[in-house]
Coordinates of C-alpha atoms in Angstrom, one line a residue:
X15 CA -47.7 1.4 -16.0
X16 CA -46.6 3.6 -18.4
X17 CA -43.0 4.2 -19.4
X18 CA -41.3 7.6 -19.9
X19 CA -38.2 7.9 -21.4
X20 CA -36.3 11.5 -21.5
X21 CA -33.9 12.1 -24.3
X22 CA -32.0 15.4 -23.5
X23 CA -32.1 17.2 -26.3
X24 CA -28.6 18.7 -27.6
X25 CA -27.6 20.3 -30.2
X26 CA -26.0 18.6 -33.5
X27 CA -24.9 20.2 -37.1
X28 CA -26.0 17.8 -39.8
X29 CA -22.6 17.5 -40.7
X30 CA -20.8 17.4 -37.6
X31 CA -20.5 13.9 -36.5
X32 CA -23.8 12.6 -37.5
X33 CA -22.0 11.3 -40.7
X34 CA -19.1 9.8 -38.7
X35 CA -22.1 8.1 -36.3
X36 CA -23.6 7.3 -39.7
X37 CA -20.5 5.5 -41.7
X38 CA -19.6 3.5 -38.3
X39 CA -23.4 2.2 -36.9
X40 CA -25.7 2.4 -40.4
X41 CA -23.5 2.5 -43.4
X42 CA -22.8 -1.0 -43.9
X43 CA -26.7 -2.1 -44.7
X44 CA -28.1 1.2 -45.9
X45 CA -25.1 2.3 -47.6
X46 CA -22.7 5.6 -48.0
X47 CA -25.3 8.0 -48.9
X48 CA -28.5 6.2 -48.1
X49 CA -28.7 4.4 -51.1
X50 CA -29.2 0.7 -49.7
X51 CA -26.0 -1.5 -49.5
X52 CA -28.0 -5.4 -50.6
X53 CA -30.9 -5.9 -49.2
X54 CA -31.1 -3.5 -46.8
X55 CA -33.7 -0.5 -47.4
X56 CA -32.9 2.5 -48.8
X57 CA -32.9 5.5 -46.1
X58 CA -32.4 8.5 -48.4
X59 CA -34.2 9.4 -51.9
X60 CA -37.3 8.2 -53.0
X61 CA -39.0 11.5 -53.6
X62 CA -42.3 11.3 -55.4
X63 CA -42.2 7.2 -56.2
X64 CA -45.3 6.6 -53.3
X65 CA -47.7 6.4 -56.0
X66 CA -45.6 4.1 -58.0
X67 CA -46.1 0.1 -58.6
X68 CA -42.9 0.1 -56.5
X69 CA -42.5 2.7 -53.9
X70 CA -39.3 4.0 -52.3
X71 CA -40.5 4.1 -48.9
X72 CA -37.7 6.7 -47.1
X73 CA -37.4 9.2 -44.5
X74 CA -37.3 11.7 -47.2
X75 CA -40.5 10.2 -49.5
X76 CA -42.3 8.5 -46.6
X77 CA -42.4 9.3 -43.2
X78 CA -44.6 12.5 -42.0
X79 CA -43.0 13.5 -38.9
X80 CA -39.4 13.9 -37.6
X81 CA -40.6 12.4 -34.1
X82 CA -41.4 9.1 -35.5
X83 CA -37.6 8.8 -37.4
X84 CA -36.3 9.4 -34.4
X85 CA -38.8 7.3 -32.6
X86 CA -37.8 4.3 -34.9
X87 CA -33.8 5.1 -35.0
X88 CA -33.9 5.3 -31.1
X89 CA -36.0 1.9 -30.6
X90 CA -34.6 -0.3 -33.9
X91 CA -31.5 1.0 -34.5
X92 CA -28.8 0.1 -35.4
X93 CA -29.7 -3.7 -36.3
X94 CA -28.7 -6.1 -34.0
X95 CA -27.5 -3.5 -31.8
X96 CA -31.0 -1.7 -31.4
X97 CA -31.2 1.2 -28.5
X98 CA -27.0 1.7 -28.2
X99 CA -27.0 4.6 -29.6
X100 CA -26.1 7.6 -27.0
X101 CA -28.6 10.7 -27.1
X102 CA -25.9 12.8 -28.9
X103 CA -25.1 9.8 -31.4
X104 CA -29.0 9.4 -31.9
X105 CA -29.6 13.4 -32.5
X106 CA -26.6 13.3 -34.8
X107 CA -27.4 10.8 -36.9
X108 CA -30.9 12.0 -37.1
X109 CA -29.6 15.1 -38.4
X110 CA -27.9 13.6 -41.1
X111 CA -30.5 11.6 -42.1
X112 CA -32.1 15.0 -42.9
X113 CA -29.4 16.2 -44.8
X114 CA -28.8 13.0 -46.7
X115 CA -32.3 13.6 -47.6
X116 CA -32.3 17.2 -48.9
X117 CA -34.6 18.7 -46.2
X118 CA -32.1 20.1 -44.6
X119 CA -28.4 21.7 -45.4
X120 CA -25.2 20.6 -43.5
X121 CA -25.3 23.9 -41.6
X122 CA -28.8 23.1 -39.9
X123 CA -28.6 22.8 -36.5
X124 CA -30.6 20.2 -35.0
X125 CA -32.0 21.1 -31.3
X126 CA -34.7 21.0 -28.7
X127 CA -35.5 24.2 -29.6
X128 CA -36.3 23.7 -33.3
X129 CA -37.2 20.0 -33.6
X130 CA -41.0 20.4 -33.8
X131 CA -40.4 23.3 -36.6
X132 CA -38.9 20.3 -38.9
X133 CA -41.4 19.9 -42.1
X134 CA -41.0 16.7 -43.9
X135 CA -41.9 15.9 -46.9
X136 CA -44.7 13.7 -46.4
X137 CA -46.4 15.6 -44.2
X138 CA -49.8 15.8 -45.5
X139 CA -49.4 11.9 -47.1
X140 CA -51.3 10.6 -44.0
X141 CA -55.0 10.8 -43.2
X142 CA -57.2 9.7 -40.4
X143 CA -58.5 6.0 -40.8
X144 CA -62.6 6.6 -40.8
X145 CA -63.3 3.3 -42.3
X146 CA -65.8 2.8 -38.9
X147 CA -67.6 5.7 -40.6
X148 CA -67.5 5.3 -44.5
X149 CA -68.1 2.1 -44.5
X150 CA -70.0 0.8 -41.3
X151 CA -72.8 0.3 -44.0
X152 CA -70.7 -2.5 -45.6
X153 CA -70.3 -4.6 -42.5
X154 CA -71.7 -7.8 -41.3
X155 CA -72.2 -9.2 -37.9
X156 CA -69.9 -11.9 -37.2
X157 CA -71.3 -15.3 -37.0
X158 CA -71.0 -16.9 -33.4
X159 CA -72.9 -19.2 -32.9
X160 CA -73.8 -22.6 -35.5
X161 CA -70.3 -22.1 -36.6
X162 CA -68.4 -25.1 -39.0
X163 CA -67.2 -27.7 -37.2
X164 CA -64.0 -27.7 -36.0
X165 CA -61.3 -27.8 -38.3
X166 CA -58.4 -30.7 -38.9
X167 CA -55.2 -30.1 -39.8
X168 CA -54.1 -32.8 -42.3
X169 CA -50.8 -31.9 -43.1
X170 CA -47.9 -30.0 -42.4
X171 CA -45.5 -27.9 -45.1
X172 CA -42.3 -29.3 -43.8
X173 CA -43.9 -32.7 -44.1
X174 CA -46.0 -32.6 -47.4
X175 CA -42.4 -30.8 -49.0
X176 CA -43.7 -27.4 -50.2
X177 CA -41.1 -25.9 -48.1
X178 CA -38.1 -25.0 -49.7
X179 CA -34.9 -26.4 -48.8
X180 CA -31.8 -24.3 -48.9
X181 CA -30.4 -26.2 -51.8
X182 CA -33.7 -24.8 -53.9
X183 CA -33.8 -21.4 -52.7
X184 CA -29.9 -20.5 -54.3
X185 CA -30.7 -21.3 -57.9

């Protein structure tokens, strides 16, 4: 059975209420501008560091469509409160997420009307997966039959003490 779920699209300024939404539901872990507050991962920057040892993965730098921000913000966010967000407090915030990331200006008006027009960044930083094509040559058949013999576990890491302890991990 498949699920449908209808967001009614309204219309939201980038910069009228999607920062309040912002500063009260995402703030506090991806902090005031998007820069990351800890641990938590940066939302905003990150242009052109994809090829880097250490990418900035953003909705700026990384992701290639506006549906699948709002995909992810509608379904995971915000943590530990995922999916609370009402479908004015989701287009808001979306919208500022735009801003905060240059590819829009606080007068764009987000809507149902413009959505798909959105262009990020990253567009063209995806490509189909053919690796059944280029490399079929490469691939073996699986062995299923005369297989080793069935494997023994001999010890566990909580038991053999490679696990570290909470004492360990603060140093």
């Amino acid at each position: 059975m498949a699920w449908t779920l209808r967001v009614k699209p309204q219309v939201h300024m980038a910069g009228s209420g999607g920062d309040a939404v912002y500063a009260n539901t995402c703030a506090a872990c991806h902090g005031e501008f998007g820069e990351s507050a800890g641990r938590w991962p940066q939302v905003a920057g990150g242009q052109g560091t994809l090829a880097a040892a250490d990418p900035i993965k953003t909705v700026g730098s990384y992701f290639a469509h506006l549906s699948t921000v709002f995909d992810y913000v509608r379904h995971a966010m915000p943590f530990g409160d995922a999916q609370s967000l009402s479908h004015d407090e989701l287009y808001a915030v979306v919208a500022y997420l735009l801003f905060l990331n240059d590819i829009v200006d606080d007068k764009f008006v987000l809507s149902k009307d413009n959505f798909t027009s959105v262009k990020m960044p990253n567009a063209g930083g995806f490509y189909d997966d053919d690796r059944e094509t280029a490399e079929k040559s490469f691939w073996a058949k699986p062995c299923i039959t005369n297989c080793k013999a069935d494997m023994k576990i001999t010890g566990r890491a909580r038991v053999i003490d490679v696990t570290p302890d909470d004492k360990a991990a603060q140093r």
